[in-house]
JSON list of C-alpha atoms in Angstrom, two decimals:
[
{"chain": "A", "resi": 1, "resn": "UNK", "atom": "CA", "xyz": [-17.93, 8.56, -21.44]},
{"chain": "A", "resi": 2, "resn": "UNK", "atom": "CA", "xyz": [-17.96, 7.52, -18.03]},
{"chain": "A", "resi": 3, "resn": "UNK", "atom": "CA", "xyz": [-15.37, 4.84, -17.05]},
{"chain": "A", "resi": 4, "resn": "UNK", "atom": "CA", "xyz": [-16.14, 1.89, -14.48]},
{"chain": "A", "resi": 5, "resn": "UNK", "atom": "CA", "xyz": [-12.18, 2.67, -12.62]},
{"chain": "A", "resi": 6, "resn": "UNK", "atom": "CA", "xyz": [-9.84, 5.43, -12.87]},
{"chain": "A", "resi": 7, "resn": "UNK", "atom": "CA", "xyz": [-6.62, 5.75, -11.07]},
{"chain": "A", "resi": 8, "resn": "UNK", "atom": "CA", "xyz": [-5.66, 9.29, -9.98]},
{"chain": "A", "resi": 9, "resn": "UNK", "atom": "CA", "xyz": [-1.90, 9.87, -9.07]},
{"chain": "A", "resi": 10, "resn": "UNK", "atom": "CA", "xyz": [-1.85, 13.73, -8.51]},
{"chain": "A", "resi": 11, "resn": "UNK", "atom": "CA", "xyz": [1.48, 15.37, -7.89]},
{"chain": "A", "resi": 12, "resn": "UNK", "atom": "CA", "xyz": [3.04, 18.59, -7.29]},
{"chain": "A", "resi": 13, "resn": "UNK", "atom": "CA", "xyz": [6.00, 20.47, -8.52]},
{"chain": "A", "resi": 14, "resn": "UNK", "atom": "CA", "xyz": [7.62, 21.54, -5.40]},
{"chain": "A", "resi": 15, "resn": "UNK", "atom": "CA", "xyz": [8.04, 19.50, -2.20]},
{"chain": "A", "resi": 16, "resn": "UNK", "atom": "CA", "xyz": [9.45, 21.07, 0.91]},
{"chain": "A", "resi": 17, "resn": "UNK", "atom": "CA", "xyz": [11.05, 18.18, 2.56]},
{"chain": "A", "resi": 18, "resn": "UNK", "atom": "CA", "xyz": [12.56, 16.20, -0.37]},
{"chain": "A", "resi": 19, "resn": "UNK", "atom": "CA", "xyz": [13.19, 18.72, -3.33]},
{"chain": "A", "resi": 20, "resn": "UNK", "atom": "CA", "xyz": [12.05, 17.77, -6.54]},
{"chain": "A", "resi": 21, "resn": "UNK", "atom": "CA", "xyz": [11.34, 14.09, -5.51]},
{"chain": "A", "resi": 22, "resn": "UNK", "atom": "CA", "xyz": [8.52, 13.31, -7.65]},
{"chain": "A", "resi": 23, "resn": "UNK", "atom": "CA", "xyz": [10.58, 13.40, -10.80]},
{"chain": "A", "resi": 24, "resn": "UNK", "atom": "CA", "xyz": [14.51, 12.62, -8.99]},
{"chain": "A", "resi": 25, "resn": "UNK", "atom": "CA", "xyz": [15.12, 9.67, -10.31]},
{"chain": "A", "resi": 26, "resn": "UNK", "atom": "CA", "xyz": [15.25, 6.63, -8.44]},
{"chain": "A", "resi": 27, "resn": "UNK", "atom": "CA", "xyz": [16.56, 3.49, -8.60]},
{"chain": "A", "resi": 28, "resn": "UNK", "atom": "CA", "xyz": [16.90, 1.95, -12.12]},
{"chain": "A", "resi": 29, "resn": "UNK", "atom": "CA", "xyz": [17.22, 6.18, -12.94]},
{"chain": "A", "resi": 30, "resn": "UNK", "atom": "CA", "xyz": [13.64, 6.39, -13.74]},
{"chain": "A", "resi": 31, "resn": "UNK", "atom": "CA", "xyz": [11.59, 9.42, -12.15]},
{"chain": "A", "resi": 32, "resn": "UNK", "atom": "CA", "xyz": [10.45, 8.68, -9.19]},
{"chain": "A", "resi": 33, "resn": "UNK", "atom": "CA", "xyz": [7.13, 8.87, -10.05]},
{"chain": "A", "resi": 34, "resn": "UNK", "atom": "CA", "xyz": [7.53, 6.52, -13.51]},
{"chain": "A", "resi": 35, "resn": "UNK", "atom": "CA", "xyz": [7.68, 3.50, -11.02]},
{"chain": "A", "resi": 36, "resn": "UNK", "atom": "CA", "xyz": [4.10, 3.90, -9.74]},
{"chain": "A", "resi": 37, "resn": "UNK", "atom": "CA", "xyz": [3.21, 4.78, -12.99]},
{"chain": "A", "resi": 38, "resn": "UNK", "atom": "CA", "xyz": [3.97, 2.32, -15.08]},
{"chain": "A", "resi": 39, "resn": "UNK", "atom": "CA", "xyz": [2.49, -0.21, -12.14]},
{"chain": "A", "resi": 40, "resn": "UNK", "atom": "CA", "xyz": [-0.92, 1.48, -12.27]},
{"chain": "A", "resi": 41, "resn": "UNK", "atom": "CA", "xyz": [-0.87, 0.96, -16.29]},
{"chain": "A", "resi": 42, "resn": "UNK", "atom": "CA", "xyz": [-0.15, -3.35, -15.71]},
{"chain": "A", "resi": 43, "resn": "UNK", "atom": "CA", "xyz": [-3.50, -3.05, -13.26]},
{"chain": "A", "resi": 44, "resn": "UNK", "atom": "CA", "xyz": [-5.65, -5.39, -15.13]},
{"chain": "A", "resi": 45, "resn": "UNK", "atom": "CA", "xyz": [-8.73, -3.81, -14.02]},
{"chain": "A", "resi": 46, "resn": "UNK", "atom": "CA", "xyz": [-7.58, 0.47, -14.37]},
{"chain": "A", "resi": 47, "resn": "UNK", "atom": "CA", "xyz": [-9.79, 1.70, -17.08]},
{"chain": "A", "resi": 48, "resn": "UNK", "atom": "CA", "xyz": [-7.85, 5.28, -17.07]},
{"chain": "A", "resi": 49, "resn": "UNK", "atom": "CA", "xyz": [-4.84, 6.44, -15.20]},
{"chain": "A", "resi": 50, "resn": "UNK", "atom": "CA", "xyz": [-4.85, 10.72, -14.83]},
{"chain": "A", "resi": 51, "resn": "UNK", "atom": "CA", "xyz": [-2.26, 12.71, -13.42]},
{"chain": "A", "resi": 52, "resn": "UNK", "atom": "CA", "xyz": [-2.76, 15.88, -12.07]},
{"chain": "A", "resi": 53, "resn": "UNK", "atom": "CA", "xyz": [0.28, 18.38, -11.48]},
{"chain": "A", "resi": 54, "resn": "UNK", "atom": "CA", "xyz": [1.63, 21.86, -11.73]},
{"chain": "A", "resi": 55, "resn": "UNK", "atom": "CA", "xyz": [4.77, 20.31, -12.67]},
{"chain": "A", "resi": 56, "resn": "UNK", "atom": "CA", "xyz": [5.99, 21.45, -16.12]},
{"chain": "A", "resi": 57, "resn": "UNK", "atom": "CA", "xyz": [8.97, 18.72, -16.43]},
{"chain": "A", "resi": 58, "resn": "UNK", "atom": "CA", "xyz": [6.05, 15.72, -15.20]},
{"chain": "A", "resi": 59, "resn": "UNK", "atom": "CA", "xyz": [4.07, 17.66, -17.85]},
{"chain": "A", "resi": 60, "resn": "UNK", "atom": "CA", "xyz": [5.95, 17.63, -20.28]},
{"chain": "A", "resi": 61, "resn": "UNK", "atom": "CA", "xyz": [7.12, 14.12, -20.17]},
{"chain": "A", "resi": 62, "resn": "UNK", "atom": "CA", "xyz": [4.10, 12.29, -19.63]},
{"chain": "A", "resi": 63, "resn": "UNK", "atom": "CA", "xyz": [3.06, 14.20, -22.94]},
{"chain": "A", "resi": 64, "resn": "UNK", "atom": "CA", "xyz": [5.68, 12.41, -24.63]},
{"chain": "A", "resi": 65, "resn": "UNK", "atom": "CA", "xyz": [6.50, 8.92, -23.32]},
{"chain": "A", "resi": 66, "resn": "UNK", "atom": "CA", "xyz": [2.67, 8.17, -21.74]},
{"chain": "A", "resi": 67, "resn": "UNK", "atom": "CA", "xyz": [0.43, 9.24, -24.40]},
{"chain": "A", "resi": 68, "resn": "UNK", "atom": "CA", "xyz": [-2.70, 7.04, -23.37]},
{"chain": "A", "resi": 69, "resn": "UNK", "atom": "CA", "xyz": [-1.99, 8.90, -19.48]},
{"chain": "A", "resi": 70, "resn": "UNK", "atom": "CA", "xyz": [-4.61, 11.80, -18.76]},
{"chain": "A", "resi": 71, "resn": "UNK", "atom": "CA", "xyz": [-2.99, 14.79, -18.21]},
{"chain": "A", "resi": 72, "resn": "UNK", "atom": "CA", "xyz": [-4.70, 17.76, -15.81]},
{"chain": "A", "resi": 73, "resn": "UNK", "atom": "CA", "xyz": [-3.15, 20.84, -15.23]},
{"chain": "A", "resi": 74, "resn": "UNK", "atom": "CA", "xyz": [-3.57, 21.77, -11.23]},
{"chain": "A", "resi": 75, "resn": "UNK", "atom": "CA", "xyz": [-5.37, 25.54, -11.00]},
{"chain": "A", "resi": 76, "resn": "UNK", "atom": "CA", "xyz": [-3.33, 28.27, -9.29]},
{"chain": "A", "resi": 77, "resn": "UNK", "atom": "CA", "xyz": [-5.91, 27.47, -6.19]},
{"chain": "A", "resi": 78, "resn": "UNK", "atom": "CA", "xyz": [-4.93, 24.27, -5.55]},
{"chain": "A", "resi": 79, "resn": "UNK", "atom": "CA", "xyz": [-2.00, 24.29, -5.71]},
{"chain": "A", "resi": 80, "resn": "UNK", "atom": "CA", "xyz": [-0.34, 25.38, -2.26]},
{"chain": "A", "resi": 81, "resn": "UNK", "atom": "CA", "xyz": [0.83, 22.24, -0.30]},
{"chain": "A", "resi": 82, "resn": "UNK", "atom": "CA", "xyz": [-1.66, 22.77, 2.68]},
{"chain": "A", "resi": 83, "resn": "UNK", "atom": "CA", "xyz": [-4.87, 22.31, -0.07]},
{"chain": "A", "resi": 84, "resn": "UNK", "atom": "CA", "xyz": [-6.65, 19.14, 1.45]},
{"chain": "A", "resi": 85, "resn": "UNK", "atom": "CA", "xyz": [-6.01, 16.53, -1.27]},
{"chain": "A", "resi": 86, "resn": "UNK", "atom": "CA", "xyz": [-9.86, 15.65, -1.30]},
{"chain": "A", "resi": 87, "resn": "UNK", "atom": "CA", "xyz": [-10.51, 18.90, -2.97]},
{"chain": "A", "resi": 88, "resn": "UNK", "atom": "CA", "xyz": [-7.73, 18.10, -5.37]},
{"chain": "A", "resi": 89, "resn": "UNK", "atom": "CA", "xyz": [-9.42, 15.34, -6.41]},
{"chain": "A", "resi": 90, "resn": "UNK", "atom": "CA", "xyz": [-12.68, 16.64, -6.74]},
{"chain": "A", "resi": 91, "resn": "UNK", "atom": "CA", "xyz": [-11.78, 18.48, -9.31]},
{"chain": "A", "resi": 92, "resn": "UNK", "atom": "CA", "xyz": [-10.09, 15.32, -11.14]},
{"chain": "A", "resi": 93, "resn": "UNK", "atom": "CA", "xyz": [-13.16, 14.00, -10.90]},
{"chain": "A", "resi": 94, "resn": "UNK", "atom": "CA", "xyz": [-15.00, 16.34, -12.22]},
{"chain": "A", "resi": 95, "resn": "UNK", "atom": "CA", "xyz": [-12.73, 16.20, -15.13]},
{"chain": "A", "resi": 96, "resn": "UNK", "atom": "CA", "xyz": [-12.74, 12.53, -16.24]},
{"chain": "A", "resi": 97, "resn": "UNK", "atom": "CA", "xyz": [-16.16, 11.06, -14.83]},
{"chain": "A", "resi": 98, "resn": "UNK", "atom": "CA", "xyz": [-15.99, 7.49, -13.25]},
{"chain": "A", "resi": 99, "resn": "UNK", "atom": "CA", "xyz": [-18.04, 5.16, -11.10]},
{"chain": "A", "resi": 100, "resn": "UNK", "atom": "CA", "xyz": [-14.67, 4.16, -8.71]},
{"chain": "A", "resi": 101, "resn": "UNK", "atom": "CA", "xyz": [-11.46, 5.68, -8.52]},
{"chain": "A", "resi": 102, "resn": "UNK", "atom": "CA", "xyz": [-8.36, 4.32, -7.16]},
{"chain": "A", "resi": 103, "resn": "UNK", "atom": "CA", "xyz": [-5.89, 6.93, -5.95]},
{"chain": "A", "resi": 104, "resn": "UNK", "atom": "CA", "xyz": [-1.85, 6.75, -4.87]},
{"chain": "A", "resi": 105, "resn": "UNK", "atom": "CA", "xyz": [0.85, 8.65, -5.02]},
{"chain": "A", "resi": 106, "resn": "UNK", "atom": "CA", "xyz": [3.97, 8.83, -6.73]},
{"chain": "A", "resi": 107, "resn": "UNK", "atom": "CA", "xyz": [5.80, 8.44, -3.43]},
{"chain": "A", "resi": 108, "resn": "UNK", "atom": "CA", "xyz": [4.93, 4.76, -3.18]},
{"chain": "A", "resi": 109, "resn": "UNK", "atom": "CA", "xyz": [7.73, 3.29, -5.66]},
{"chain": "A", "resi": 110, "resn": "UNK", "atom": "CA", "xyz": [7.75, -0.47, -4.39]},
{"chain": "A", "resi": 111, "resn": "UNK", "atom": "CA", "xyz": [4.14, -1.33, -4.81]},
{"chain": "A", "resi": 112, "resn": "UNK", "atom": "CA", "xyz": [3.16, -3.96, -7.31]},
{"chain": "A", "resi": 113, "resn": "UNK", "atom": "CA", "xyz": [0.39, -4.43, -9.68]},
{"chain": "A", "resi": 114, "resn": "UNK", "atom": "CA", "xyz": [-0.27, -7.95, -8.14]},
{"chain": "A", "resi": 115, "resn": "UNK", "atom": "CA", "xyz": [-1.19, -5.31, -4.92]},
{"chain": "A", "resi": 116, "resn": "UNK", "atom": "CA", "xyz": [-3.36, -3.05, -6.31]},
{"chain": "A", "resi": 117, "resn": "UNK", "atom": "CA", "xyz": [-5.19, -5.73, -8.41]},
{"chain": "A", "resi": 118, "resn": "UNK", "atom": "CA", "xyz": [-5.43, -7.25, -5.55]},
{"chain": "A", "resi": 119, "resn": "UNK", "atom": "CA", "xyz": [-7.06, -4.35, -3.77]},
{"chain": "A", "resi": 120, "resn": "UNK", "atom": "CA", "xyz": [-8.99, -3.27, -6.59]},
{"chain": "A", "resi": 121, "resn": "UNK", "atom": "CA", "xyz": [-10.54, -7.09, -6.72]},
{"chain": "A", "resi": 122, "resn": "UNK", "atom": "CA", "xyz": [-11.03, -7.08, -2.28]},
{"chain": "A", "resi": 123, "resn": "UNK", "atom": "CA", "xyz": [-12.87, -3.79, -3.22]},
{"chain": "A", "resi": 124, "resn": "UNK", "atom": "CA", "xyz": [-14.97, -4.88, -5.91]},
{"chain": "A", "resi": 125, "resn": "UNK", "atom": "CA", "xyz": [-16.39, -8.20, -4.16]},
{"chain": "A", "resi": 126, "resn": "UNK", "atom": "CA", "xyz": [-16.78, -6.61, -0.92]},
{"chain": "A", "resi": 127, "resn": "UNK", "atom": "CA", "xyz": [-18.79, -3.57, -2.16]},
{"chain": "A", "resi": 128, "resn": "UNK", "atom": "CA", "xyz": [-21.55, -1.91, -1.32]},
{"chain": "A", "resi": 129, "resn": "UNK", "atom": "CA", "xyz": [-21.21, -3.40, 2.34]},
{"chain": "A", "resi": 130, "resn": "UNK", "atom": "CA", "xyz": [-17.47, -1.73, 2.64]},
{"chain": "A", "resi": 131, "resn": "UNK", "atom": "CA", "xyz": [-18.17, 1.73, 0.45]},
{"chain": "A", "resi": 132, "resn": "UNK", "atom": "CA", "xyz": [-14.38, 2.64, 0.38]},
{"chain": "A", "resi": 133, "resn": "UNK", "atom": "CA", "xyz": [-10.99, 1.17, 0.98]},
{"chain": "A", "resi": 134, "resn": "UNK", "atom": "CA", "xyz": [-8.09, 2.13, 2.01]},
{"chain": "A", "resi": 135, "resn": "UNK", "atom": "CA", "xyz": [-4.24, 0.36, 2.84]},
{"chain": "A", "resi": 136, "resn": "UNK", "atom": "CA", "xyz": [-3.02, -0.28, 5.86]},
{"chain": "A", "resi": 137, "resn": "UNK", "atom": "CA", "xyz": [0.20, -1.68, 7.65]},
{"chain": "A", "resi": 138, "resn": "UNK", "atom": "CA", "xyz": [0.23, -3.97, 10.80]},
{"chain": "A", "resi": 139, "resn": "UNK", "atom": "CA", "xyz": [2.26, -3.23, 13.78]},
{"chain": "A", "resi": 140, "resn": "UNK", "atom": "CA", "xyz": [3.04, -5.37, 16.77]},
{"chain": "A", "resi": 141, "resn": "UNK", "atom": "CA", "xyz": [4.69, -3.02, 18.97]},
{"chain": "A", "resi": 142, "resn": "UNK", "atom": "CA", "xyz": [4.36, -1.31, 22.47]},
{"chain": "A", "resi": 143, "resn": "UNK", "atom": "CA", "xyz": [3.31, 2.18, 21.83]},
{"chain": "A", "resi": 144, "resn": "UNK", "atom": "CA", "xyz": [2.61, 5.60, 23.99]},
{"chain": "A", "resi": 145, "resn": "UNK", "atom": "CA", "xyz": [1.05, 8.37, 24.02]},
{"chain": "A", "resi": 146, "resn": "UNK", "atom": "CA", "xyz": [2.42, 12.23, 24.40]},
{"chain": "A", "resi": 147, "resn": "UNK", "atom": "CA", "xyz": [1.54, 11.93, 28.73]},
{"chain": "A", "resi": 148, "resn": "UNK", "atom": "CA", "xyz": [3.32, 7.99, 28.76]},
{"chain": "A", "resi": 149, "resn": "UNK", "atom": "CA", "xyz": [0.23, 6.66, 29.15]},
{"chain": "A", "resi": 150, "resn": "UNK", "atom": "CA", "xyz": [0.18, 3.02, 27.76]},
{"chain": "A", "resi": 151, "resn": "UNK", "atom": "CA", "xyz": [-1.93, 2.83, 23.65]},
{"chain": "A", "resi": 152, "resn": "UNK", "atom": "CA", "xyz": [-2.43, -1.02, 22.94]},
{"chain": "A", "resi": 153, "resn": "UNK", "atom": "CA", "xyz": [-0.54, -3.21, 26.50]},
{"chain": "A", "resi": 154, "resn": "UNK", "atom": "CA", "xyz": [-0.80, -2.95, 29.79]},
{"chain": "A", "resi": 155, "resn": "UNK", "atom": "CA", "xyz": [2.45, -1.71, 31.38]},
{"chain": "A", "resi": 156, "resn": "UNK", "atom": "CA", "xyz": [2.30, -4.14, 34.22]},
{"chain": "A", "resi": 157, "resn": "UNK", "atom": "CA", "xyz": [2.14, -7.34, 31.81]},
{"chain": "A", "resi": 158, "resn": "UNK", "atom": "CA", "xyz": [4.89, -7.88, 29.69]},
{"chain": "A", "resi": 159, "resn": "UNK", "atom": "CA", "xyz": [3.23, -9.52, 26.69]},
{"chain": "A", "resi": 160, "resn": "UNK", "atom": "CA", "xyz": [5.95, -10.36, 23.58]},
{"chain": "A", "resi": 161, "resn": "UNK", "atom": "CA", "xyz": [5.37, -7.71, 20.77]},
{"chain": "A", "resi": 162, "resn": "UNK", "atom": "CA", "xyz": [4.10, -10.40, 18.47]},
{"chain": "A", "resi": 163, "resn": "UNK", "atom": "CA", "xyz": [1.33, -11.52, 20.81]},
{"chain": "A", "resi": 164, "resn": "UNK", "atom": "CA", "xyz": [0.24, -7.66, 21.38]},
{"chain": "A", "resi": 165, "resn": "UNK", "atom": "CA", "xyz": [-2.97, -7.11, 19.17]},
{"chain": "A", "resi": 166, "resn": "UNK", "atom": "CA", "xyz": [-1.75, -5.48, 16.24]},
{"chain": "A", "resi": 167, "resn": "UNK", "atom": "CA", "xyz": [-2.24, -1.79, 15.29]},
{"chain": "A", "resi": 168, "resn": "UNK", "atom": "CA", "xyz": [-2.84, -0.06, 11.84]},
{"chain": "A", "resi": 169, "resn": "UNK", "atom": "CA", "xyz": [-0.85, 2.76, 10.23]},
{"chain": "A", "resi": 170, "resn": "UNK", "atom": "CA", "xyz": [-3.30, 4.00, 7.55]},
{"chain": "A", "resi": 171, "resn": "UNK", "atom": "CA", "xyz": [-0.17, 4.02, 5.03]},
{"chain": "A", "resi": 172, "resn": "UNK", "atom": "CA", "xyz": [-1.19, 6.35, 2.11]},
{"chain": "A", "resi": 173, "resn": "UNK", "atom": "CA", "xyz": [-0.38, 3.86, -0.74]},
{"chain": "A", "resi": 174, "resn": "UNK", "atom": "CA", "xyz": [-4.37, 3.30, -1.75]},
{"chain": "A", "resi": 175, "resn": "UNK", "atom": "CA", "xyz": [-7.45, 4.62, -1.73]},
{"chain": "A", "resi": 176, "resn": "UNK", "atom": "CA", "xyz": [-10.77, 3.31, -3.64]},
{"chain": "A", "resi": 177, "resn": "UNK", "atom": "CA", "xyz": [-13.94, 5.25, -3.68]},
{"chain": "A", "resi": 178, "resn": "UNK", "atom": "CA", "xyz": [-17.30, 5.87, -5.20]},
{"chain": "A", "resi": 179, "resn": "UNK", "atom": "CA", "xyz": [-18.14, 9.05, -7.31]},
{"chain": "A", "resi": 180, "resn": "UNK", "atom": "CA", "xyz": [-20.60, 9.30, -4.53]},
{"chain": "A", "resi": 181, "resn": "UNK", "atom": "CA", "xyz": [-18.94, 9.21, -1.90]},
{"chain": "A", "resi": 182, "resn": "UNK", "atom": "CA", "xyz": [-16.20, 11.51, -2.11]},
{"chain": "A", "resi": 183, "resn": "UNK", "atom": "CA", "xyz": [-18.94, 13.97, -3.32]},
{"chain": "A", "resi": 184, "resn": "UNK", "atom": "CA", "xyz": [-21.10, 13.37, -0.50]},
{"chain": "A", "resi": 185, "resn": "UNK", "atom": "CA", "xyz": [-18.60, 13.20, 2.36]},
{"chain": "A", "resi": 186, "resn": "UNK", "atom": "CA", "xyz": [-16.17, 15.39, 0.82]},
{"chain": "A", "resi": 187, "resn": "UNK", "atom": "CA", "xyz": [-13.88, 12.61, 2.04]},
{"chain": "A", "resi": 188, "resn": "UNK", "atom": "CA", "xyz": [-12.10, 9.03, 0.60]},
{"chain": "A", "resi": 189, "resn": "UNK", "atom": "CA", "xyz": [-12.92, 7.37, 3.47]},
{"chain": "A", "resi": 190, "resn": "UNK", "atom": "CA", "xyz": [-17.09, 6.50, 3.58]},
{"chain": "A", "resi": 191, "resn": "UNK", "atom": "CA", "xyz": [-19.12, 5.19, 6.05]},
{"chain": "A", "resi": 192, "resn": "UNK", "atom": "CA", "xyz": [-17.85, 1.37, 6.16]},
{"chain": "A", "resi": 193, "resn": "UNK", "atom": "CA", "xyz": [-14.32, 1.90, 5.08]},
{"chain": "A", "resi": 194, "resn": "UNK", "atom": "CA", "xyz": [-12.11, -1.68, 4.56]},
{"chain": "A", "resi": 195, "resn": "UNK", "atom": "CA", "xyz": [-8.78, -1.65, 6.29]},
{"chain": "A", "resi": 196, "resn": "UNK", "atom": "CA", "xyz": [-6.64, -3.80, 3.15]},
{"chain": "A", "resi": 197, "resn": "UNK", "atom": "CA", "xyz": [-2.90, -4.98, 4.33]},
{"chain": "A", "resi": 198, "resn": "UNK", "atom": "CA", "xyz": [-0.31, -4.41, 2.97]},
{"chain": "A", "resi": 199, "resn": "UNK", "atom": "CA", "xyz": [2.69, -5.71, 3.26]},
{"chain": "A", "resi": 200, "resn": "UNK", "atom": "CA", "xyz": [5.86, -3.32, 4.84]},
{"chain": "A", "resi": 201, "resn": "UNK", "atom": "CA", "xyz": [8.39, -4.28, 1.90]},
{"chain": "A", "resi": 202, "resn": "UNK", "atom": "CA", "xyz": [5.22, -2.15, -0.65]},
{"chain": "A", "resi": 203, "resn": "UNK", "atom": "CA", "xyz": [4.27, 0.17, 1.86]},
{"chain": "A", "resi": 204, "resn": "UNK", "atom": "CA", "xyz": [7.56, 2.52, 1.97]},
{"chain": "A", "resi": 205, "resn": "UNK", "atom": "CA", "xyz": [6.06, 6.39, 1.61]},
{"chain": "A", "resi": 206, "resn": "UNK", "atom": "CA", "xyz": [8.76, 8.76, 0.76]},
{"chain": "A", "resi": 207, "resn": "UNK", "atom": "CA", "xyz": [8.30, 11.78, 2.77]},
{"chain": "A", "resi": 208, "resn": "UNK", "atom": "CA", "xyz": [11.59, 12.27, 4.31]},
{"chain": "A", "resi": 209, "resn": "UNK", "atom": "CA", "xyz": [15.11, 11.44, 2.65]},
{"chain": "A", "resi": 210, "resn": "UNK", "atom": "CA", "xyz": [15.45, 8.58, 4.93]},
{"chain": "A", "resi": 211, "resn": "UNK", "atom": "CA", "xyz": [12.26, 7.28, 3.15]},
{"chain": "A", "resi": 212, "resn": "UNK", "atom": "CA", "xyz": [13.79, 8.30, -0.26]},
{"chain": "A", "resi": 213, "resn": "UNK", "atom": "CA", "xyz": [17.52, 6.05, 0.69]},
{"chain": "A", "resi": 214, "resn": "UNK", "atom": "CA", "xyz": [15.58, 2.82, 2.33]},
{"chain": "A", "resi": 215, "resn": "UNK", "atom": "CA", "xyz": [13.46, 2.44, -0.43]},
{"chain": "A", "resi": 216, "resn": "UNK", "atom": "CA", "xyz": [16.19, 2.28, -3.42]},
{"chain": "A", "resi": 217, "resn": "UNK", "atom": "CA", "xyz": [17.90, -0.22, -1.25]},
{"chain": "A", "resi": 218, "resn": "UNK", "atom": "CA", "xyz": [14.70, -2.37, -1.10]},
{"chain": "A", "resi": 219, "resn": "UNK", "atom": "CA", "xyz": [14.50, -1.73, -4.56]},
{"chain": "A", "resi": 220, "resn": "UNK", "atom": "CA", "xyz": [17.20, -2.76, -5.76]},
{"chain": "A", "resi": 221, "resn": "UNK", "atom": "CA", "xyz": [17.93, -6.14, -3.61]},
{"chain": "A", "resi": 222, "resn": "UNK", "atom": "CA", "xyz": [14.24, -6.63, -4.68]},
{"chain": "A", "resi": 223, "resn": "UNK", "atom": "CA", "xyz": [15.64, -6.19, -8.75]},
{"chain": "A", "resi": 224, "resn": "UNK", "atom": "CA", "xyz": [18.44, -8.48, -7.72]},
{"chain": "A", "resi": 225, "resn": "UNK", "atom": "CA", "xyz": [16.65, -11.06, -6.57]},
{"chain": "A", "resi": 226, "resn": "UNK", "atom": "CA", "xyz": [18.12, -11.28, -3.07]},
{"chain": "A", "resi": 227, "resn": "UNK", "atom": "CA", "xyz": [14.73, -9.68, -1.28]},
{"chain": "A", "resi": 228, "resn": "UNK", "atom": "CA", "xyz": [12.09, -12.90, -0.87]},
{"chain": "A", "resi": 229, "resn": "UNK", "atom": "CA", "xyz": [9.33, -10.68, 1.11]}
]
């Protein structure tokens, strides 16, 4: 059967700069990965959500607390960190057939349903003009490059940061594509990709430890009701 939207959350066992952080537990002492989880299961309009891992402990928990969750083992070929995630999820896709896909990663614990729905909805009513989407975050901020050459002001006017014209961090918490066009461009990103916002208190990656600490405290004054983003 082929579905109309699948979510794919691959993951991997081992992580070099955060050990084990997919399943560390985080915040309310879930795995980290259980947060994004159990978000892309309250998306409304997620047909199928399919993780991919190596991971025997993800494995083997998914197995028995996410039954309705589609679970792919990762082939020894795919499995080294430097394997361009687009080939990854080729081969999810050739493994559970759908007309979209949405794809995150577990390293995005604060995003909310309301988001992705959201997304997943901007997507939908903006398609096929926009063939892909993916989520960005804004910045306002003076920025160089490597030979101090001036990116987005001019040095000799001294605009405020929130008057500079703002700049986009393509943030790796979504992606939404046609079969088609990952298959065609071997890519997420078509032709006439949408840039959705996000906002900054969702878009938290974890890729360093830093990432890992700031995010449980947004977390939890978030849980507590003291965070009003």
């Amino acid at each position: 059967m082929k579905h109309e939207l699948v979510a794919l959350m691959p993951m991997r066992h081992s992580s070099e700069r955060v050990p084990g952080k997919n399943y560390r537990a985080f915040g309310d002492g879930r795995p980290l990965y259980q947060h994004v989880l159990d978000v892309l299961l309250a998306c409304k309009a997620i047909e199928k959500v399919v993780i991919d891992t190596d991971s025997p402990i993800i494995a083997e928990q998914c197995a028995e607390s996410y039954p309705s969750v589609v679970l792919i083992d990762r082939p020894p070929h795919l499995v080294d960190g430097t394997t361009p995630m687009n080939e990854v999820l080729l081969h999810d896709m050739d493994q559970v057939p759908s007309r979209f896909y949405l794809q995150t990663h577990s390293t995005n614990p604060l995003i909310t349903a309301a988001t992705i729905d959201s997304a997943v909805e901007t997507f939908l009513k903006n398609y096929p003009n926009y063939d892909s989407l993916f989520s960005v975050t804004a910045h306002q901020t003076r920025l160089w490059d490597q030979l101090c050459r001036p990116i987005n002001h001019n040095a000799n006017i001294l605009l405020r940061t929130q008057d500079l014209p703002p700049l986009y961090e393509e943030n790796s918490c979504l992606y939404i594509f046609g079969d088609d066009t990952l298959r065609e461009s071997r890519n997420r990103l078509g032709r006439r990709p949408y840039m959705f916002e996000m906002s900054p208190w969702e878009a938290v990656d974890i890729d360093e430890e830093i990432n890992f600490r700031i995010a449980e405290v947004v977390y939890r004054e978030r849980a507590e009701g003291r965070l009003k983003p």
